[in-house]
């Protein structure tokens, strides 16, 4: 005989909201301290001034139980000494997995030379159907703010994502763009999401418990907010440093009010940044309605697994990333060979690689400012030209339906 789940009480709902606010305050404290002083390899970062500086990306790469190998593979595929990387295995993974991940990072010479890869030791839950996913993203972003003052964009990837261009390609294209741009899929068309993802009231135990528990659904539903308009889109985003600081420090009521609303919403990761940007006068004109990621949605609006039959579609999409892939799917080897030029267990080569052998040209390294963009940069350039010249760029900045 099945027992009926009791709906969460108002006290529980208020508790989860309070936890969100407490987290925001803790993040503020963590980012208000000065970043650690690190001495990097002078071959990668020579002590000479240049008139041009390559932009930098802060990556949060996340995984779950059994994903340490996948996280390392994604890291190697998007590695560049100019960037900053934070690796996160959520609380479903064991401490042994996190220690193994940290040891693998320590074993890669260029990571130690550039001092730009870190592993989160105190993990969070990251349930895609609850607010713990937003909490984990904000936590990771706050740590990256503290680790370095010198990055321009924030990108959140998970173990099922993979790049379709080299970092030299991506950094080359980004170097021509204003650093306040945000790449976020968004629309105000709610449709079926209103009754399934926006009006239900939930409690995500991952916000305040140390063990995995199912999300609880209340029997009641709530009305849509009147103080701001909801937008939805993909949970995968590319955000400017300014927007991350705005989200973490909560210098305006909008960020705090929105966090309070989504703390009890299902699938808030597809709502939070979209709604924050499009309801902010400061950021609503900085958004490009594309997250530079390729995916194929089913009729149920779920991302379909990609494989080798999609390879030419992946290339022709012109995107920087694609998702989702199965662990060690053969198409990943094809991407490594044909697009990234990456050997197994090695970082994808770039202009900073100046020596070694045919199996590893990155055994010796030079100036990290040197980029050697290839065909991936041309594909990205075409994508941006299509986005910016199709006549709808301004009207698409925050799409109202």
CSV table of N, CA, C and O in Angstrom, one decimal, residues 93-184:
chain,number,residue,atom,x,y,z
A,93,UNK,N,28.6,12.1,-5.7
A,93,UNK,CA,29.9,11.5,-5.8
A,93,UNK,C,30.5,11.3,-4.5
A,93,UNK,O,30.3,12.1,-3.5
A,94,UNK,N,31.4,10.4,-4.4
A,94,UNK,CA,32.1,10.1,-3.1
A,94,UNK,C,33.3,11.0,-3.0
A,94,UNK,O,33.8,11.6,-3.9
A,95,UNK,N,33.8,11.1,-1.7
A,95,UNK,CA,35.0,11.9,-1.5
A,95,UNK,C,36.2,11.3,-2.2
A,95,UNK,O,37.1,12.1,-2.6
A,96,UNK,N,36.2,10.0,-2.4
A,96,UNK,CA,37.3,9.3,-3.1
A,96,UNK,C,37.3,9.8,-4.5
A,96,UNK,O,38.4,10.0,-5.1
A,97,UNK,N,36.1,10.0,-5.1
A,97,UNK,CA,36.1,10.5,-6.5
A,97,UNK,C,36.6,11.9,-6.6
A,97,UNK,O,37.4,12.3,-7.5
A,98,UNK,N,36.3,12.8,-5.6
A,98,UNK,CA,36.8,14.1,-5.6
A,98,UNK,C,38.3,14.2,-5.4
A,98,UNK,O,39.0,15.0,-6.0
A,99,UNK,N,38.8,13.3,-4.5
A,99,UNK,CA,40.3,13.2,-4.3
A,99,UNK,C,41.0,12.7,-5.6
A,99,UNK,O,42.0,13.2,-5.9
A,100,UNK,N,40.4,11.7,-6.2
A,100,UNK,CA,40.9,11.2,-7.5
A,100,UNK,C,41.0,12.3,-8.5
A,100,UNK,O,42.0,12.5,-9.3
A,101,UNK,N,39.9,13.1,-8.6
A,101,UNK,CA,39.9,14.2,-9.6
A,101,UNK,C,41.0,15.3,-9.3
A,101,UNK,O,41.7,15.7,-10.2
A,102,UNK,N,41.1,15.6,-8.0
A,102,UNK,CA,42.2,16.6,-7.6
A,102,UNK,C,43.6,16.0,-7.9
A,102,UNK,O,44.5,16.8,-8.4
A,103,UNK,N,43.8,14.7,-7.7
A,103,UNK,CA,45.1,14.1,-8.0
A,103,UNK,C,45.4,14.1,-9.5
A,103,UNK,O,46.5,14.4,-9.9
A,104,UNK,N,44.4,13.9,-10.3
A,104,UNK,CA,44.5,13.9,-11.8
A,104,UNK,C,44.9,15.3,-12.2
A,104,UNK,O,45.7,15.5,-13.1
A,105,UNK,N,44.3,16.3,-11.6
A,105,UNK,CA,44.6,17.7,-12.0
A,105,UNK,C,46.0,18.0,-11.6
A,105,UNK,O,46.8,18.6,-12.4
A,106,UNK,N,46.5,17.6,-10.4
A,106,UNK,CA,47.9,17.8,-10.0
A,106,UNK,C,48.9,17.1,-10.9
A,106,UNK,O,50.0,17.5,-11.0
A,107,UNK,N,48.5,16.1,-11.6
A,107,UNK,CA,49.4,15.3,-12.4
A,107,UNK,C,49.7,15.9,-13.8
A,107,UNK,O,50.6,15.5,-14.5
A,108,UNK,N,48.9,17.0,-14.2
A,108,UNK,CA,49.1,17.6,-15.5
A,108,UNK,C,50.0,18.8,-15.4
A,108,UNK,O,49.7,19.8,-14.7
A,109,UNK,N,51.2,18.7,-16.0
A,109,UNK,CA,52.2,19.8,-15.8
A,109,UNK,C,51.7,21.2,-16.1
A,109,UNK,O,52.0,22.1,-15.4
A,110,UNK,N,51.0,21.4,-17.2
A,110,UNK,CA,50.6,22.7,-17.6
A,110,UNK,C,49.6,23.3,-16.7
A,110,UNK,O,49.5,24.5,-16.5
A,111,UNK,N,48.8,22.4,-16.0
A,111,UNK,CA,47.8,23.0,-15.0
A,111,UNK,C,48.6,23.6,-13.9
A,111,UNK,O,48.2,24.6,-13.3
A,112,UNK,N,49.7,22.9,-13.4
A,112,UNK,CA,50.5,23.4,-12.3
A,112,UNK,C,51.2,24.6,-12.7
A,112,UNK,O,51.4,25.6,-11.9
A,113,UNK,N,51.6,24.7,-14.0
A,113,UNK,CA,52.4,25.9,-14.5
A,113,UNK,C,51.5,27.1,-14.5
A,113,UNK,O,51.9,28.2,-14.2
A,114,UNK,N,50.3,26.9,-15.0
A,114,UNK,CA,49.4,28.1,-15.2
A,114,UNK,C,48.6,28.4,-13.9
A,114,UNK,O,48.0,29.5,-13.8
A,115,UNK,N,48.5,27.4,-13.0
A,115,UNK,CA,47.8,27.6,-11.8
A,115,UNK,C,46.3,28.1,-12.0
A,115,UNK,O,45.9,29.0,-11.3
A,116,UNK,N,45.7,27.4,-12.9
A,116,UNK,CA,44.3,27.9,-13.3
A,116,UNK,C,43.2,26.8,-13.2
A,116,UNK,O,42.2,27.0,-13.8
A,117,UNK,N,43.5,25.7,-12.6
A,117,UNK,CA,42.5,24.6,-12.4
A,117,UNK,C,42.3,24.3,-10.9
A,117,UNK,O,43.3,24.1,-10.2
A,118,UNK,N,41.1,24.4,-10.5
A,118,UNK,CA,40.8,24.1,-9.1
A,118,UNK,C,39.6,23.1,-9.0
A,118,UNK,O,38.8,23.1,-9.9
A,119,UNK,N,39.6,22.4,-7.9
A,119,UNK,CA,38.5,21.4,-7.6
A,119,UNK,C,37.8,21.9,-6.3
A,119,UNK,O,38.4,22.2,-5.3
A,120,UNK,N,36.4,21.9,-6.4
A,120,UNK,CA,35.7,22.2,-5.2
A,120,UNK,C,35.7,21.0,-4.3
A,120,UNK,O,35.3,19.9,-4.6
A,121,UNK,N,36.2,21.3,-3.0
A,121,UNK,CA,36.3,20.2,-2.0
A,121,UNK,C,35.0,20.0,-1.3
A,121,UNK,O,34.6,18.9,-1.0
A,122,UNK,N,34.3,21.1,-0.9
A,122,UNK,CA,33.0,21.0,-0.2
A,122,UNK,C,31.9,21.1,-1.3
A,122,UNK,O,31.5,22.2,-1.7
A,123,UNK,N,31.4,20.0,-1.7
A,123,UNK,CA,30.5,19.9,-2.8
A,123,UNK,C,29.1,20.3,-2.4
A,123,UNK,O,28.7,20.3,-1.3
A,124,UNK,N,28.3,20.6,-3.5
A,124,UNK,CA,26.8,20.9,-3.3
A,124,UNK,C,26.0,19.8,-4.0
A,124,UNK,O,26.6,19.1,-4.9
A,125,UNK,N,24.7,19.7,-3.7
A,125,UNK,CA,23.8,19.0,-4.5
A,125,UNK,C,23.5,19.8,-5.8
A,125,UNK,O,23.5,21.0,-5.7
A,126,UNK,N,23.2,19.1,-6.9
A,126,UNK,CA,22.9,19.8,-8.1
A,126,UNK,C,21.8,19.1,-8.8
A,126,UNK,O,22.0,18.4,-9.8
A,127,UNK,N,20.6,19.2,-8.3
A,127,UNK,CA,19.4,18.6,-8.9
A,127,UNK,C,18.9,19.5,-10.0
A,127,UNK,O,18.4,20.6,-9.7
A,128,UNK,N,18.9,19.0,-11.2
A,128,UNK,CA,18.4,19.9,-12.3
A,128,UNK,C,16.9,20.3,-12.2
A,128,UNK,O,16.5,21.2,-12.8
A,129,UNK,N,16.2,19.6,-11.4
A,129,UNK,CA,14.8,19.9,-11.2
A,129,UNK,C,14.5,20.7,-10.0
A,129,UNK,O,13.3,21.0,-9.7
A,130,UNK,N,15.5,21.2,-9.3
A,130,UNK,CA,15.3,22.0,-8.1
A,130,UNK,C,16.2,23.2,-8.1
A,130,UNK,O,17.1,23.4,-8.9
A,131,UNK,N,16.1,24.0,-7.1
A,131,UNK,CA,16.9,25.2,-6.9
A,131,UNK,C,18.3,24.9,-6.5
A,131,UNK,O,19.2,25.8,-6.6
A,132,UNK,N,18.6,23.7,-6.1
A,132,UNK,CA,20.0,23.4,-5.8
A,132,UNK,C,20.9,23.5,-7.0
A,132,UNK,O,22.1,23.8,-6.9
A,133,UNK,N,20.3,23.4,-8.2
A,133,UNK,CA,21.1,23.6,-9.5
A,133,UNK,C,21.6,25.1,-9.6
A,133,UNK,O,22.7,25.3,-9.9
A,134,UNK,N,20.7,26.0,-9.3
A,134,UNK,CA,21.0,27.4,-9.4
A,134,UNK,C,22.0,27.7,-8.2
A,134,UNK,O,23.0,28.5,-8.4
A,135,UNK,N,21.8,27.2,-7.1
A,135,UNK,CA,22.6,27.4,-5.9
A,135,UNK,C,24.1,26.9,-6.2
A,135,UNK,O,25.0,27.7,-5.9
A,136,UNK,N,24.2,25.8,-6.8
A,136,UNK,CA,25.5,25.2,-7.2
A,136,UNK,C,26.2,26.1,-8.2
A,136,UNK,O,27.4,26.3,-8.1
A,137,UNK,N,25.5,26.6,-9.2
A,137,UNK,CA,26.0,27.5,-10.2
A,137,UNK,C,26.5,28.8,-9.6
A,137,UNK,O,27.6,29.3,-9.9
A,138,UNK,N,25.7,29.4,-8.7
A,138,UNK,CA,26.1,30.7,-8.1
A,138,UNK,C,27.3,30.5,-7.2
A,138,UNK,O,28.2,31.3,-7.1
A,139,UNK,N,27.3,29.3,-6.5
A,139,UNK,CA,28.4,29.0,-5.6
A,139,UNK,C,29.7,28.9,-6.4
A,139,UNK,O,30.8,29.5,-6.1
A,140,UNK,N,29.7,28.2,-7.5
A,140,UNK,CA,30.9,28.0,-8.4
A,140,UNK,C,31.3,29.4,-9.0
A,140,UNK,O,32.5,29.7,-9.0
A,141,UNK,N,30.3,30.2,-9.4
A,141,UNK,CA,30.6,31.5,-10.0
A,141,UNK,C,31.3,32.4,-8.9
A,141,UNK,O,32.2,33.1,-9.3
A,142,UNK,N,30.8,32.3,-7.7
A,142,UNK,CA,31.4,33.2,-6.7
A,142,UNK,C,32.8,32.8,-6.4
A,142,UNK,O,33.7,33.7,-6.1
A,143,UNK,N,33.1,31.5,-6.4
A,143,UNK,CA,34.5,31.0,-6.2
A,143,UNK,C,35.4,31.5,-7.3
A,143,UNK,O,36.5,31.9,-7.1
A,144,UNK,N,34.9,31.4,-8.5
A,144,UNK,CA,35.7,31.9,-9.6
A,144,UNK,C,36.0,33.4,-9.6
A,144,UNK,O,37.1,33.9,-10.0
A,145,UNK,N,35.0,34.2,-9.1
A,145,UNK,CA,35.3,35.6,-8.9
A,145,UNK,C,36.4,35.8,-7.9
A,145,UNK,O,37.2,36.7,-8.0
A,146,UNK,N,36.4,35.0,-6.8
A,146,UNK,CA,37.5,35.1,-5.8
A,146,UNK,C,38.8,34.6,-6.3
A,146,UNK,O,39.9,35.2,-6.0
A,147,UNK,N,38.8,33.6,-7.2
A,147,UNK,CA,40.1,33.0,-7.6
A,147,UNK,C,40.8,33.9,-8.6
A,147,UNK,O,42.0,33.8,-8.7
A,148,UNK,N,40.1,34.7,-9.4
A,148,UNK,CA,40.8,35.5,-10.3
A,148,UNK,C,40.0,36.8,-10.6
A,148,UNK,O,38.7,36.8,-10.7
A,149,UNK,N,40.7,37.9,-10.8
A,149,UNK,CA,40.1,39.2,-11.2
A,149,UNK,C,40.1,39.4,-12.7
A,149,UNK,O,39.6,40.4,-13.2
A,150,UNK,N,40.7,38.4,-13.4
A,150,UNK,CA,41.0,38.7,-14.8
A,150,UNK,C,40.3,37.9,-15.9
A,150,UNK,O,40.8,37.6,-17.0
A,151,UNK,N,39.1,37.4,-15.5
A,151,UNK,CA,38.3,36.7,-16.6
A,151,UNK,C,37.1,37.6,-17.0
A,151,UNK,O,36.6,38.5,-16.3
A,152,UNK,N,36.6,37.3,-18.2
A,152,UNK,CA,35.6,38.2,-18.8
A,152,UNK,C,34.3,37.5,-19.0
A,152,UNK,O,33.2,38.2,-18.9
A,153,UNK,N,34.2,36.2,-19.2
A,153,UNK,CA,33.0,35.5,-19.4
A,153,UNK,C,32.9,34.2,-18.5
A,153,UNK,O,34.0,33.6,-18.2
A,154,UNK,N,31.7,33.9,-18.1
A,154,UNK,CA,31.5,32.7,-17.3
A,154,UNK,C,30.7,31.7,-18.1
A,154,UNK,O,29.7,32.0,-18.7
A,155,UNK,N,31.2,30.4,-18.2
A,155,UNK,CA,30.5,29.3,-18.9
A,155,UNK,C,30.3,28.1,-18.0
A,155,UNK,O,31.3,27.7,-17.4
A,156,UNK,N,29.1,27.7,-17.9
A,156,UNK,CA,28.8,26.5,-17.1
A,156,UNK,C,28.6,25.3,-18.0
A,156,UNK,O,27.8,25.3,-18.9
A,157,UNK,N,29.4,24.3,-17.8
A,157,UNK,CA,29.4,23.0,-18.6
A,157,UNK,C,29.2,21.9,-17.6
A,157,UNK,O,29.5,21.9,-16.5
A,158,UNK,N,28.6,20.8,-18.2
A,158,UNK,CA,28.5,19.5,-17.4
A,158,UNK,C,29.2,18.4,-18.1
A,158,UNK,O,29.7,18.6,-19.2
A,159,UNK,N,29.2,17.2,-17.5
A,159,UNK,CA,30.0,16.1,-18.0
A,159,UNK,C,29.4,15.6,-19.4
A,159,UNK,O,30.1,14.9,-20.1
A,160,UNK,N,28.2,16.0,-19.7
A,160,UNK,CA,27.6,15.6,-21.0
A,160,UNK,C,27.8,16.5,-22.1
A,160,UNK,O,27.4,16.3,-23.3
A,161,UNK,N,28.5,17.7,-21.8
A,161,UNK,CA,28.8,18.7,-22.9
A,161,UNK,C,30.2,18.4,-23.5
A,161,UNK,O,31.0,17.7,-22.9
A,162,UNK,N,30.4,19.0,-24.7
A,162,UNK,CA,31.6,18.9,-25.4
A,162,UNK,C,31.8,20.1,-26.4
A,162,UNK,O,30.8,20.5,-27.0
A,163,UNK,N,33.0,20.6,-26.5
A,163,UNK,CA,33.2,21.7,-27.4
A,163,UNK,C,33.3,21.3,-28.9
A,163,UNK,O,33.6,20.1,-29.2
A,164,UNK,N,32.9,22.2,-29.8
A,164,UNK,CA,33.0,22.0,-31.2
A,164,UNK,C,34.0,22.9,-31.9
A,164,UNK,O,34.2,22.9,-33.1
A,165,UNK,N,34.7,23.7,-31.1
A,165,UNK,CA,35.8,24.5,-31.6
A,165,UNK,C,36.9,24.5,-30.6
A,165,UNK,O,36.7,24.1,-29.4
A,166,UNK,N,38.1,24.9,-31.0
A,166,UNK,CA,39.2,25.0,-30.0
A,166,UNK,C,39.1,26.3,-29.2
A,166,UNK,O,38.3,27.2,-29.6
A,167,UNK,N,39.8,26.4,-28.1
A,167,UNK,CA,39.8,27.6,-27.3
A,167,UNK,C,40.4,28.7,-28.1
A,167,UNK,O,40.0,29.9,-27.9
A,168,UNK,N,41.4,28.5,-28.9
A,168,UNK,CA,42.0,29.5,-29.8
A,168,UNK,C,40.9,30.1,-30.7
A,168,UNK,O,40.8,31.3,-30.9
A,169,UNK,N,40.0,29.2,-31.2
A,169,UNK,CA,38.9,29.7,-32.1
A,169,UNK,C,38.0,30.6,-31.3
A,169,UNK,O,37.6,31.7,-31.7
A,170,UNK,N,37.6,30.1,-30.1
A,170,UNK,CA,36.6,30.8,-29.3
A,170,UNK,C,37.1,32.1,-28.8
A,170,UNK,O,36.5,33.2,-28.9
A,171,UNK,N,38.3,32.1,-28.3
A,171,UNK,CA,38.9,33.3,-27.7
A,171,UNK,C,39.2,34.4,-28.8
A,171,UNK,O,39.1,35.6,-28.6
A,172,UNK,N,39.6,33.9,-30.0
A,172,UNK,CA,39.8,34.8,-31.1
A,172,UNK,C,38.5,35.6,-31.5
A,172,UNK,O,38.6,36.8,-31.6
A,173,UNK,N,37.4,34.9,-31.6
A,173,UNK,CA,36.1,35.5,-31.9
A,173,UNK,C,35.7,36.4,-30.8
A,173,UNK,O,35.2,37.6,-31.0
A,174,UNK,N,35.8,36.0,-29.5
A,174,UNK,CA,35.4,36.8,-28.4
A,174,UNK,C,36.2,38.1,-28.3
A,174,UNK,O,35.7,39.1,-27.7
A,175,UNK,N,37.4,38.0,-28.8
A,175,UNK,CA,38.3,39.2,-28.6
A,175,UNK,C,37.8,40.4,-29.4
A,175,UNK,O,38.2,41.5,-29.2
A,176,UNK,N,36.9,40.2,-30.4
A,176,UNK,CA,36.3,41.2,-31.2
A,176,UNK,C,35.0,41.7,-30.6
A,176,UNK,O,34.3,42.6,-31.2
A,177,UNK,N,34.5,41.2,-29.5
A,177,UNK,CA,33.2,41.5,-29.0
A,177,UNK,C,33.3,42.2,-27.7
A,177,UNK,O,34.2,42.1,-26.9
A,178,UNK,N,32.3,43.1,-27.4
A,178,UNK,CA,32.3,43.8,-26.1
A,178,UNK,C,32.1,42.7,-24.9
A,178,UNK,O,31.4,41.8,-25.1
A,179,UNK,N,32.8,42.9,-23.9
A,179,UNK,CA,32.9,41.9,-22.8
A,179,UNK,C,31.6,42.0,-21.9
A,179,UNK,O,31.5,41.2,-21.0
A,180,UNK,N,30.7,42.9,-22.2
A,180,UNK,CA,29.4,42.9,-21.4
A,180,UNK,C,28.3,42.1,-22.1
A,180,UNK,O,27.2,42.1,-21.5
A,181,UNK,N,28.6,41.5,-23.2
A,181,UNK,CA,27.6,40.7,-23.9
A,181,UNK,C,27.3,39.4,-23.1
A,181,UNK,O,28.2,38.8,-22.5
A,182,UNK,N,26.0,39.0,-23.1
A,182,UNK,CA,25.6,37.7,-22.5
A,182,UNK,C,24.9,36.8,-23.5
A,182,UNK,O,24.0,37.3,-24.3
A,183,UNK,N,25.2,35.6,-23.6
A,183,UNK,CA,24.7,34.7,-24.6
A,183,UNK,C,23.7,33.7,-23.9
A,183,UNK,O,24.1,32.8,-23.2
A,184,UNK,N,22.4,34.0,-24.0
A,184,UNK,CA,21.4,33.3,-23.3
A,184,UNK,C,20.2,33.1,-24.2
A,184,UNK,O,19.6,34.0,-24.7
